[in-house]
Coordinates of C-alpha atoms and ligand atoms in Angstrom, one line a residue:
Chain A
X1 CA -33.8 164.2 45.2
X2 CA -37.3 164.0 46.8
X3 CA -39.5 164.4 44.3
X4 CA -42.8 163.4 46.3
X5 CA -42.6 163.6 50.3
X6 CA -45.1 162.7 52.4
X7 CA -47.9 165.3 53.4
X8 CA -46.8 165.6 57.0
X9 CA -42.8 165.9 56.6
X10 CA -43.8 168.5 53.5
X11 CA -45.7 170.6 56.1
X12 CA -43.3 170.7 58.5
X13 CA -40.6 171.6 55.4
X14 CA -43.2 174.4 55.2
X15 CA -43.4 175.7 58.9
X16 CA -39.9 175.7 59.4
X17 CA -38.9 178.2 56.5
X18 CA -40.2 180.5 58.7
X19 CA -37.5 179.6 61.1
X20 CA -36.7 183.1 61.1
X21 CA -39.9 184.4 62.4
X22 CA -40.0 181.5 64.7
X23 CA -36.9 182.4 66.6
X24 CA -38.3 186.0 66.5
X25 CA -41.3 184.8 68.1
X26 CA -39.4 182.8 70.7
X27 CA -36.9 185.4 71.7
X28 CA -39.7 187.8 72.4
X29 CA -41.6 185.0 74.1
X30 CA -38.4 184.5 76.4
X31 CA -38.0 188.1 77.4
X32 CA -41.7 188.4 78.4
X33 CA -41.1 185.2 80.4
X34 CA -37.6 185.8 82.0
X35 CA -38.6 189.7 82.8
X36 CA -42.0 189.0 84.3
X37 CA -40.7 186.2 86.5
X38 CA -37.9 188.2 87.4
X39 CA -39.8 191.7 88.4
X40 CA -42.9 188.9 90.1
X41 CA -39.7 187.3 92.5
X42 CA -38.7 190.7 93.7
X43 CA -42.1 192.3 93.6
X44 CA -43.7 189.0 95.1
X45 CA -40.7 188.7 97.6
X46 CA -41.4 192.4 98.8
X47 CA -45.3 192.0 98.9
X48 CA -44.8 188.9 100.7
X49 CA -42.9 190.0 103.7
X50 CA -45.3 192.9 104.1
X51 CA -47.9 191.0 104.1
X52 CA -46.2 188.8 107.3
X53 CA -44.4 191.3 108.5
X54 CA -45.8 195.2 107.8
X55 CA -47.9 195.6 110.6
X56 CA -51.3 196.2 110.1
X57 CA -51.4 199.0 107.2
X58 CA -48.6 198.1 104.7
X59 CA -50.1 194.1 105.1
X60 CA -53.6 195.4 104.2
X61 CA -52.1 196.7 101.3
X62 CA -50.1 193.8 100.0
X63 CA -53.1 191.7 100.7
X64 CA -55.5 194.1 99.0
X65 CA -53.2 194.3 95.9
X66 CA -52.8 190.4 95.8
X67 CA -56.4 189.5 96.4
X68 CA -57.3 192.0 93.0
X69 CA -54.6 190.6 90.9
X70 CA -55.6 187.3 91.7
X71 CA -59.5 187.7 91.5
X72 CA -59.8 189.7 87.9
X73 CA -59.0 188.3 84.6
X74 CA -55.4 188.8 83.1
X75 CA -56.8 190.0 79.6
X76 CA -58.5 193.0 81.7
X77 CA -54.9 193.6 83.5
X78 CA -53.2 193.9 80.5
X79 CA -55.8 196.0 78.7
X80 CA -56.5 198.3 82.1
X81 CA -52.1 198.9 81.7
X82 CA -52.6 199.0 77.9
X83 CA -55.0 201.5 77.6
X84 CA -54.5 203.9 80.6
X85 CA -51.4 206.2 79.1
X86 CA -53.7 207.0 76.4
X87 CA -56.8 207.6 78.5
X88 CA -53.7 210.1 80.5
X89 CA -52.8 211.7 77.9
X90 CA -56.1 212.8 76.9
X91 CA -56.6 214.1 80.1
X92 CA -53.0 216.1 79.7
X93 CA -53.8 217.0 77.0
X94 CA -57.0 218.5 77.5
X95 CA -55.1 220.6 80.6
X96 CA -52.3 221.8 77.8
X97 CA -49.5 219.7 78.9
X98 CA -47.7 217.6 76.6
X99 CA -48.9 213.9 76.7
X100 CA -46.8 211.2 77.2
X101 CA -44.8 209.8 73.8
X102 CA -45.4 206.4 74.5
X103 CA -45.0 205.7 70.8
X104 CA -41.1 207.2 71.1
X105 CA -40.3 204.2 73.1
X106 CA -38.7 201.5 70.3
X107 CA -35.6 199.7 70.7
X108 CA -35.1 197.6 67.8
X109 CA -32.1 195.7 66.3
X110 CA -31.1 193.5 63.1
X111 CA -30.0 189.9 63.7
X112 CA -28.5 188.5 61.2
X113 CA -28.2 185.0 61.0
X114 CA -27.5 183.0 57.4
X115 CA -29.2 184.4 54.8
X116 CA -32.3 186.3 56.8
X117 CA -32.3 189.4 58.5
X118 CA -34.6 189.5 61.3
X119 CA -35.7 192.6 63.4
X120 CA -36.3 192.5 66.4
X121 CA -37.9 194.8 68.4
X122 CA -36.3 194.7 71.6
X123 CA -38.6 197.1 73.3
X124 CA -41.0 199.2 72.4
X125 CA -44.6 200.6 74.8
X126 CA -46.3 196.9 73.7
X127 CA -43.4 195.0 75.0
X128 CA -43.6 197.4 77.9
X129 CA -47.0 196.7 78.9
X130 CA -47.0 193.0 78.4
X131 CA -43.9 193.0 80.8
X132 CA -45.4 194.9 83.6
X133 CA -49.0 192.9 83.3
X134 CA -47.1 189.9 83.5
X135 CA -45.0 190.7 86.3
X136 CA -47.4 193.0 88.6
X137 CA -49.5 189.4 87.7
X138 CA -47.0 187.2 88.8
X139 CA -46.1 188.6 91.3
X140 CA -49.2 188.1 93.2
X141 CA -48.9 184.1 93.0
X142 CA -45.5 184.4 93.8
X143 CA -46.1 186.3 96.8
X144 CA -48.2 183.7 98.1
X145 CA -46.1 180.7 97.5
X146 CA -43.2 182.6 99.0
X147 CA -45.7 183.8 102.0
X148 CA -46.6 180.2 102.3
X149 CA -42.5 179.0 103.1
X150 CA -42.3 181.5 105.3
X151 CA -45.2 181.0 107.6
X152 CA -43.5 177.4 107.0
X153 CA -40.1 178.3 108.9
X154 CA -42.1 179.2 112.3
X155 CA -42.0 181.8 114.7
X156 CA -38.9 180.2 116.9
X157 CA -36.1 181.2 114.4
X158 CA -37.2 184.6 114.4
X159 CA -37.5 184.1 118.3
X160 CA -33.9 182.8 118.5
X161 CA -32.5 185.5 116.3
X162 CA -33.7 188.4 118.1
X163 CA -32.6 187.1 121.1
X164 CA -29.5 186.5 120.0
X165 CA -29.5 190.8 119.3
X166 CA -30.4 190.6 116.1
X167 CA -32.6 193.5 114.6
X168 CA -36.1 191.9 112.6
X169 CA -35.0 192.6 109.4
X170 CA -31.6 191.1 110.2
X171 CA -33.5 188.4 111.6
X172 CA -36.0 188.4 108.4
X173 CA -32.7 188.6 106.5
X174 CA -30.3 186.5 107.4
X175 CA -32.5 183.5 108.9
X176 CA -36.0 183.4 108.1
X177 CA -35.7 183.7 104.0
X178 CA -32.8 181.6 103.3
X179 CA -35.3 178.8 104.8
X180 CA -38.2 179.8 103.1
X181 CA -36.4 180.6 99.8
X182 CA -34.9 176.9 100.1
X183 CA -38.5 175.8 100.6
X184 CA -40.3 177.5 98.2
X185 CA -39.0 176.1 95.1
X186 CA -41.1 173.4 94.6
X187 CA -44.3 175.7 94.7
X188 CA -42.5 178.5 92.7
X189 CA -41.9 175.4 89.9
X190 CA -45.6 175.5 89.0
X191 CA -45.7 179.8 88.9
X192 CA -43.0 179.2 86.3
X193 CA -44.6 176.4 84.4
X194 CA -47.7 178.8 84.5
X195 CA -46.2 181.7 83.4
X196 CA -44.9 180.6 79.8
X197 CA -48.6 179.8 78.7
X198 CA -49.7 183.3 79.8
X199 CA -47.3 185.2 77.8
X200 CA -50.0 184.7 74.9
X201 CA -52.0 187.3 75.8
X202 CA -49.9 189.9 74.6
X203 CA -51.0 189.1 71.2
X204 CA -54.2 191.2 72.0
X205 CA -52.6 194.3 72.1
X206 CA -50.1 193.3 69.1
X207 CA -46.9 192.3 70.4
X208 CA -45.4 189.6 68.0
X209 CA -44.5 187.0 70.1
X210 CA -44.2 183.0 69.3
X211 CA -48.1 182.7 69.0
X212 CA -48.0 186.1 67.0
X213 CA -45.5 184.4 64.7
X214 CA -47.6 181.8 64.4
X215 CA -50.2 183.5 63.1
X216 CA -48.6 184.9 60.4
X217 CA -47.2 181.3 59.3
X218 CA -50.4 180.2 59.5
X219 CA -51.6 182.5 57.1
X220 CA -48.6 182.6 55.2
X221 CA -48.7 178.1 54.7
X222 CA -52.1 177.6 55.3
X223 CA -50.9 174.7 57.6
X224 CA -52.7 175.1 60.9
X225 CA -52.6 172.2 62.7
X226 CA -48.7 171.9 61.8
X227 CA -47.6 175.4 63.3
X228 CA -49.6 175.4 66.5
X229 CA -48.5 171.5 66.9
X230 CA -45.0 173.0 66.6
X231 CA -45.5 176.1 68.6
X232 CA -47.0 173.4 71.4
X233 CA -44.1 171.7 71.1
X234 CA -41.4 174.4 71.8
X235 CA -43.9 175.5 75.1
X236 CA -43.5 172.2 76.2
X237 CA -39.4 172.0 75.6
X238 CA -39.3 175.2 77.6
X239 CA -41.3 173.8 80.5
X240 CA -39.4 170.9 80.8
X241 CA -36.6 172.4 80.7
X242 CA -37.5 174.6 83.3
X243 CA -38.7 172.6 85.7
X244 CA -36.3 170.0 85.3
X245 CA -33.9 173.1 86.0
X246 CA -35.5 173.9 89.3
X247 CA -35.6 170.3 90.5
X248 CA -31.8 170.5 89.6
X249 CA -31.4 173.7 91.9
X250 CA -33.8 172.3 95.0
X251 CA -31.9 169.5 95.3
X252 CA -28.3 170.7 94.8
X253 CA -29.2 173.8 97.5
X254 CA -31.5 171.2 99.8
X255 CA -29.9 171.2 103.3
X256 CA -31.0 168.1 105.9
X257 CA -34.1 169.9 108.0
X258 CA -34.9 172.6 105.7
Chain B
X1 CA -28.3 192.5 138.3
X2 CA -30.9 191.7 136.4
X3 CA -34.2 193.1 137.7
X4 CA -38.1 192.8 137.1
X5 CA -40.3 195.0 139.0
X6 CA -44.4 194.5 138.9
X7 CA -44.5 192.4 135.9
X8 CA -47.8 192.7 134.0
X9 CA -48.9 190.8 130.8
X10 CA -51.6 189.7 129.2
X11 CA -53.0 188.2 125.6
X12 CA -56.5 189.7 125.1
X13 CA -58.4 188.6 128.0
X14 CA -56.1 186.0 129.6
X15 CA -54.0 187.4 132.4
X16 CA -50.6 185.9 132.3
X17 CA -48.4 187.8 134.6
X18 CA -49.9 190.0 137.6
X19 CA -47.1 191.4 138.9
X20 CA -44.1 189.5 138.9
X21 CA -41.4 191.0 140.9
X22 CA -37.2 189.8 141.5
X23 CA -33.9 189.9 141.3
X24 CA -31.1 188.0 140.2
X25 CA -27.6 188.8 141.7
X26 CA -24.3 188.6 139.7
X27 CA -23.1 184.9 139.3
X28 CA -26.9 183.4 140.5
X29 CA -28.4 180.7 139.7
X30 CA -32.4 180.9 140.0
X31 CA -34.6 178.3 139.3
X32 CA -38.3 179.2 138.1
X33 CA -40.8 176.2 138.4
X34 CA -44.8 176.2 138.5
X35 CA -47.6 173.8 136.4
X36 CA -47.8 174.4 132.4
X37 CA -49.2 177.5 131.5
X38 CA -48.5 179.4 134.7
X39 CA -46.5 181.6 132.6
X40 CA -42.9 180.9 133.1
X41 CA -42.2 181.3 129.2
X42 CA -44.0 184.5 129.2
X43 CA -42.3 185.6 131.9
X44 CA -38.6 185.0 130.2
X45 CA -40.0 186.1 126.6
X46 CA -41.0 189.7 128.8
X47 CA -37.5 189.6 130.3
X48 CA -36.1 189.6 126.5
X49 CA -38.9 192.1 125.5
X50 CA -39.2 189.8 122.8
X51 CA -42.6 190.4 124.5
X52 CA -43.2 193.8 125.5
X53 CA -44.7 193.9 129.3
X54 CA -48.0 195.5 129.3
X55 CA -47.1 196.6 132.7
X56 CA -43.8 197.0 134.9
X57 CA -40.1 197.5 134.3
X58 CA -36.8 195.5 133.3
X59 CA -33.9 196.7 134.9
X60 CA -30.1 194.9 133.7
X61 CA -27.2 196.9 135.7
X62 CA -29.6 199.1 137.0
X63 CA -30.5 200.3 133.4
X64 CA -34.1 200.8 132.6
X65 CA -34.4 198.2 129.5
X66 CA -37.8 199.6 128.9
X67 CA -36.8 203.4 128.9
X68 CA -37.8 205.3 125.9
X69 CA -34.9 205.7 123.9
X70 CA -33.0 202.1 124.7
X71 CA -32.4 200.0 121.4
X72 CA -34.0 196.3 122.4
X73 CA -32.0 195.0 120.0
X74 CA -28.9 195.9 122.2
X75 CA -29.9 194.8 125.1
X76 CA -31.4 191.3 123.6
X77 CA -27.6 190.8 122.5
X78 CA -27.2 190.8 126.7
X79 CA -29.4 188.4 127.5
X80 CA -29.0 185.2 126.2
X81 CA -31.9 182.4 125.7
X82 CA -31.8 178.9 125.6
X83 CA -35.0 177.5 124.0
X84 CA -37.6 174.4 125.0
X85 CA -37.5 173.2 121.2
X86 CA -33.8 174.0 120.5
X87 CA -34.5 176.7 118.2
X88 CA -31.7 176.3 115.8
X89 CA -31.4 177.6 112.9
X90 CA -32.2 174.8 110.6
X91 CA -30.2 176.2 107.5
X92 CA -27.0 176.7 109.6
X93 CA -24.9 173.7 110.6
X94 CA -23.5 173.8 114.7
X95 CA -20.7 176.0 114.0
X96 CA -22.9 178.7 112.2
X97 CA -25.5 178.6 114.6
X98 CA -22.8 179.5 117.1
X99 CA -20.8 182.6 115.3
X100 CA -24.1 183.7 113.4
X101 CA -24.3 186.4 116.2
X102 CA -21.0 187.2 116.7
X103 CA -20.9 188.1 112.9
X104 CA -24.1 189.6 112.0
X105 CA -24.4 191.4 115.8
X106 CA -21.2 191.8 117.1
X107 CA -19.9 192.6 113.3
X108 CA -16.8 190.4 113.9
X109 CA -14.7 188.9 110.8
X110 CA -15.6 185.7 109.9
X111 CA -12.4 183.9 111.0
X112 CA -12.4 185.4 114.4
X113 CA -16.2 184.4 115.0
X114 CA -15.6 181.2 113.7
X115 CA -12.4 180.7 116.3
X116 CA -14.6 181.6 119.1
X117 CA -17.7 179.3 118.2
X118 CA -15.6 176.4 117.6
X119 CA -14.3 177.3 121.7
X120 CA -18.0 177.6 122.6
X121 CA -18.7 174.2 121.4
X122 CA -15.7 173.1 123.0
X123 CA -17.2 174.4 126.1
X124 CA -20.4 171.9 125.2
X125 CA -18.4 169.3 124.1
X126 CA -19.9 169.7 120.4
X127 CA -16.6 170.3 118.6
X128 CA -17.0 167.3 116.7
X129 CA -20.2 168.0 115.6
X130 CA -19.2 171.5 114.2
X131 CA -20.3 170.4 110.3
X132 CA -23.3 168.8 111.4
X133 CA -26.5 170.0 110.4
X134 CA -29.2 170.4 113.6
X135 CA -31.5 167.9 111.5
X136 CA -28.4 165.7 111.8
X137 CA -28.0 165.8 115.7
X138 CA -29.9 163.9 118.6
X139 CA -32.0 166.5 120.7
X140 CA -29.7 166.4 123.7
X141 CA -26.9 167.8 120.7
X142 CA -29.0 170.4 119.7
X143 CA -30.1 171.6 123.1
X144 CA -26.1 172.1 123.8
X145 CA -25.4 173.9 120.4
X146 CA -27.7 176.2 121.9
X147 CA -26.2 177.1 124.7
X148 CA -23.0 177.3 122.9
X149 CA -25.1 179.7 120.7
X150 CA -26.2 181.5 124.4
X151 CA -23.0 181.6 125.2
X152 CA -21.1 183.2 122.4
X153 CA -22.7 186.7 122.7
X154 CA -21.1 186.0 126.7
X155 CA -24.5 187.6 127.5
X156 CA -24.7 189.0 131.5
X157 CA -27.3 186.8 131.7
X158 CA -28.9 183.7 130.5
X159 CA -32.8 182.9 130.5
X160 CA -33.3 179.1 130.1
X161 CA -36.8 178.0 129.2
X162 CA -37.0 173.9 130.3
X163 CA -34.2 173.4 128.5
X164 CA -35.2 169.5 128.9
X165 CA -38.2 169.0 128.9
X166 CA -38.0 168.1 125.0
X167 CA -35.6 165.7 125.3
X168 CA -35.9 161.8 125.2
X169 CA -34.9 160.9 129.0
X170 CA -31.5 159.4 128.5
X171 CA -30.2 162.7 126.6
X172 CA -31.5 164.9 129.6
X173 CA -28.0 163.9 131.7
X174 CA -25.6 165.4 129.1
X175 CA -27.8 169.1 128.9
X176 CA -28.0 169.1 132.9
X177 CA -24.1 168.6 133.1
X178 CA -23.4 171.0 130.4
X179 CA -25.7 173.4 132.2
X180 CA -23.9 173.0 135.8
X181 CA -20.6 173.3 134.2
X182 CA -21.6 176.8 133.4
X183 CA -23.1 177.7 136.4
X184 CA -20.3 176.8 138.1
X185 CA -17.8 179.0 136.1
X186 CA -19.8 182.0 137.6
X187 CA -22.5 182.5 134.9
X188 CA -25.6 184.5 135.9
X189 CA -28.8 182.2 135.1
X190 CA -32.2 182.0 135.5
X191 CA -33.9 178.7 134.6
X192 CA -37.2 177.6 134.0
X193 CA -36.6 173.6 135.0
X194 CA -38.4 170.9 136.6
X195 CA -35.2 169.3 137.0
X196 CA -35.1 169.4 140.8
X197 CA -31.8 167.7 141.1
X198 CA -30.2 170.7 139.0
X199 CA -32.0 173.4 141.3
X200 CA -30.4 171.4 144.5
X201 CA -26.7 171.5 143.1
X202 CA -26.8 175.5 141.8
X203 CA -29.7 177.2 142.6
X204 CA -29.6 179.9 145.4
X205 CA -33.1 180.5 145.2
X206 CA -36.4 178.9 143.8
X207 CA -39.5 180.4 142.8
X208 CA -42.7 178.7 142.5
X209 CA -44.9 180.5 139.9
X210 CA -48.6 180.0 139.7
X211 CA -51.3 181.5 138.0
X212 CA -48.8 184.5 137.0
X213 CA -47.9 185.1 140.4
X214 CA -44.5 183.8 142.6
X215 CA -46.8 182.0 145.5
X216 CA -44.0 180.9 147.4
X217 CA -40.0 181.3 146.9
X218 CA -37.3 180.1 148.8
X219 CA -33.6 178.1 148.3
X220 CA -34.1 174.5 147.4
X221 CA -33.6 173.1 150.9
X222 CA -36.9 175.0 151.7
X223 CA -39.2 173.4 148.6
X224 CA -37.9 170.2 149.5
X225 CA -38.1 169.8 153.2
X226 CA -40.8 172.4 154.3
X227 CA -42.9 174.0 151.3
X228 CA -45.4 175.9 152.7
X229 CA -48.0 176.6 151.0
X230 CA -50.5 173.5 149.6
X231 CA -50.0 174.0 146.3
X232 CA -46.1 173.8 145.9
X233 CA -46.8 170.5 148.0
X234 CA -49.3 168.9 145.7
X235 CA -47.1 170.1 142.3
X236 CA -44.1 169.0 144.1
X237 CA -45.8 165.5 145.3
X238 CA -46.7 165.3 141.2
X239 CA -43.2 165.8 140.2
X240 CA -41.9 163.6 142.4
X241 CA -44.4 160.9 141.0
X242 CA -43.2 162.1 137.3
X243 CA -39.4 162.3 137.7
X244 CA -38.7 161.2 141.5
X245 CA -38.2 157.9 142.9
X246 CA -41.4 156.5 142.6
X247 CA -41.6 156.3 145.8
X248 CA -45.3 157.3 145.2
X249 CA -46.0 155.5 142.3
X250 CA -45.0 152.3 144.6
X251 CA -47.0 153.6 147.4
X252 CA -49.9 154.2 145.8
X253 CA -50.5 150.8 143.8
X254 CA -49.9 149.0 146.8
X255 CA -53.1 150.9 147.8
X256 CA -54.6 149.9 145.0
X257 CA -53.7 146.0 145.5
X258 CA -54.6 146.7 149.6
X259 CA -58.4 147.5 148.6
Ligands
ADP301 N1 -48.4 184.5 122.2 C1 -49.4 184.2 123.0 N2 -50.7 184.5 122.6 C2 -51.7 184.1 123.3 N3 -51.7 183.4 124.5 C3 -50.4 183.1 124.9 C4 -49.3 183.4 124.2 N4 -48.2 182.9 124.8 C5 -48.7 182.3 125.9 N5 -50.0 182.4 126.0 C6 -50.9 181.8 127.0 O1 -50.4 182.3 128.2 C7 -50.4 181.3 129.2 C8 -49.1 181.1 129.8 O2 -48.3 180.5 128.8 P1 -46.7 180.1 129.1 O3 -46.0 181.4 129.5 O4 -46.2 179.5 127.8 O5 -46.8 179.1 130.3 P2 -45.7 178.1 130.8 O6 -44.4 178.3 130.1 O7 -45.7 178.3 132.2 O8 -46.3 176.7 130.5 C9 -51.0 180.0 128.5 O9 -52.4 179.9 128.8 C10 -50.8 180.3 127.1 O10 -51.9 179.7 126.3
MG302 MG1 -43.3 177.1 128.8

């Protein structure tokens, strides 16, 4: 029927053929994102309330850990993670003990949709590694937004709690972080908008993820500025859609005062 | 009853307490008063070892609070406190404020704690207010939540730190009555207050606290007719220009005008 499209809409005809390895991409794009926000909340949560609360040693720590991640380039996270079970098991093996079969590790499955088949490699020692980087990362920032809401909440609730019998972690607990959670979410908005665009790195150590897939359109299609236009594009969906989400949950769990 | 013997405390250099000493009978009222920053919040936050003395002991029933051994936590849960700036938990609305301890302390079930905080604000006359947020009540509505809150653990004894001194003037009334009202029932108190009309109706004794140190002590009818020493008559001269009848204020602008 069309015999002669128009060079843009015949691109984009082009780039989405490889639907397939796009939602590929995506999917393993998503589980880097939803995993390393996840392990950075709990990890971030925990490193914040030593940091306020551990007493002079553990708060060191936390403080120690958060100023590294925070001062040294992701890239060199990733490839200090990607490279040290291999640097172990050289050292293992050189003392005669069996090394570490990081390559063993690969969960993969077939998804089938339409006509294409599309493996997916659920996990495997890359996906790993990007997921730790990214979350030991995160979890830095999110520390100190969440450290931030809970200096926020003041030393008088904690006061009032105690006196009312309660221990400091009950106190901690039950009155001090449903506050600071509450007020946190504006600032934790912006570690999730962040955290999407810094999935990409993984592709240095070869896991396939949307900008992987990307790639290999590009040099499947030769159209460039098409895929990574396109690729932009679903980054910027996912953003929106995220922070639109929080704003949805900040105001639907806002209480007067908090 | 309640018993503090050579209280000591200080933050880094600053001495705050040198050796506060007294007691507080069952079903007393006692009214602490001195200038700001004589220690009088210091001295209740000890009394709660939400502030550990540096020096001295806290005795409630004759039990060593202090003692190696005691759980704090325990013995907070005895001593109730009613707070300058409210202190409410801003997440909880009136009626959660009130049964928060009974549940998460006193491990009730959550229909039983709320039955009894819904009585304590009764008792406060905050009932209708039980759904409200403390971001949606006037100060003088917050301030009586908290006591409700004081009251729910039915602590031995209840520290009040100028309970009104926050407050906008005309909201001061409804705290003070609220206050009395419990007094009256036989509740053991001691109160940090300015509020010298409060301290005439209930208190049994006063105690003027300066510098960290009780200069003078004695019931009411002493401070007011024959303090002794000069400073309690200079503070109590300022208060009186501050809260009393002006009868200063008058006096001295019609020096002014006469010069
Ligand atoms: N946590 C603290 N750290 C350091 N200094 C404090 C602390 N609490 C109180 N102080 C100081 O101790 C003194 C007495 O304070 P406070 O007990 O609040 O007095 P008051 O309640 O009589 O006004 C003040 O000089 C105050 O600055
Ligand atoms: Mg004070």
């Amino acid at each position: 029927m069309f015999q002669v499209l128009p060079q843009p809409i015949e691109d984009i005809l082009r780039v989405l053929e490889y639907w397939d390895h796009i939602l590929a991409g995506f999917l393993t794009t998503m589980e880097l994102y939803g995993g390393a926000l996840v392990m950075g909340f709990f990890l971030g949560l925990l490193l914040a309330l030593l940091r306020q609360y551990g007493g002079i040693i553990l708060s060191r720590i936390a403080t120690g850990y958060i100023e590294i991640i925070r001062g040294t380039p992701l890239l060199a996270q990733l490839f200090f993670i990607y490279f040290l079970p291999y640097s172990m098991n050289s050292i293992l093996e050189a003392q005669g003990l069996s090394p570490i079969p990081i390559g063993k590790w690969n969960i993969q499955t077939d998804i089938i949709i339409l006509d294409r088949i599309i493996t997916y490699t659920i996990f495997d020692h890359r996906m790993l590694v990007g997921l730790l980087t990214l979350g030991l990362n995160s979890a830095a920032y999110q520390a100190e937004y969440i450290r931030g809401a809970i200096k926020s909440v003041g030393t008088g609730q904690l006061l009032a709690a105690q006196s009312l019998g309660m221990s400091r972690l009950a106190a901690i607990r039950h009155v001090v972080l449903p506050q600071a959670l509450r007020r946190v979410i504006p600032a934790w908005s912006n570690e999730a908008a962040y955290l999407p665009k810094y999935t990409v790195v993984v592709f240095f150590i070869g896991v396939v993820d949307l900008f992987g897939e990307a790639h290999f359109i590009v040099a499947n299609t030769f159209r460039t500025l098409t895929t990574y236009v396109f690729i932009a594009l679903i980054f910027l969906a996912l953003i929106t859609i995220v922070s639109k989400a929080l704003d949805f949950i900040h105001k639907r769990t806002s209480i007067p005062g908090v | 009853m309640i018993r503090i013997v050579d209280g000591w405390k200080s933050y880094g250099d600053l001495q705050v307490l040198k050796g506060v000493s007294f007691e507080v009978g069952e079903q007393e009222v006692k009214v602490i008063f001195g200038p700001s920053g004589s220690g009088k919040s210091t001295l209740l936050r000890c009394i709660n070892m939400l502030d550990p003395l540096d020096k001295g002991e806290v005795y409630l029933h004759e039990q060593n609070l202090i003692a190696p051994g005691v759980n704090p936590n325990m013995m907070r849960a005895r001593i109730g406190m009613v707070f300058q700036h409210f202190n409410l938990f801003a997440h909880l609305k009136a009626i959660d404020n009130v049964s928060i301890g009974l549940r998460r302390v006193k491990k009730l079930p959550k229909e039983e704690a709320r039955a009894k905080a819904l009585e304590m604000l009764g008792r406060v006359k905050m009932a209708k207010w039980a759904d409200h947020y403390p971001a949606q009540l006037s100060g003088g509505q917050q301030q009586r939540v908290g006591i409700a809150r004081a009251l729910s653990m039915k602590p031995d004894v209840i520290l009040f730190d100028e309970p009104t001194s926050a407050l906008d003037p005309e909201l001061i009334g409804e705290v003070l009555q609220v206050m009395l009202d419990i007094a009256k029932s036989g509740t053991t108190m001691i109160v940090v207050t300015h509020e010298m009309g409060f301290a005439k109706a209930v208190a049994s004794e006063m105690l003027f606290l300066d510098n960290g140190i009780i200069v003078e002590r004695g019931t009411p009818q002493h401070f007011f007719v024959s303090p002794k020493s000069e400073r309690v008559k200079h503070f109590l001269k300022q208060l009186d220009i501050l809260y009393g009848s002006h009868k200063e204020l008058l006096k001295r602008s019609n020096e002014e005008e006469s010069k």
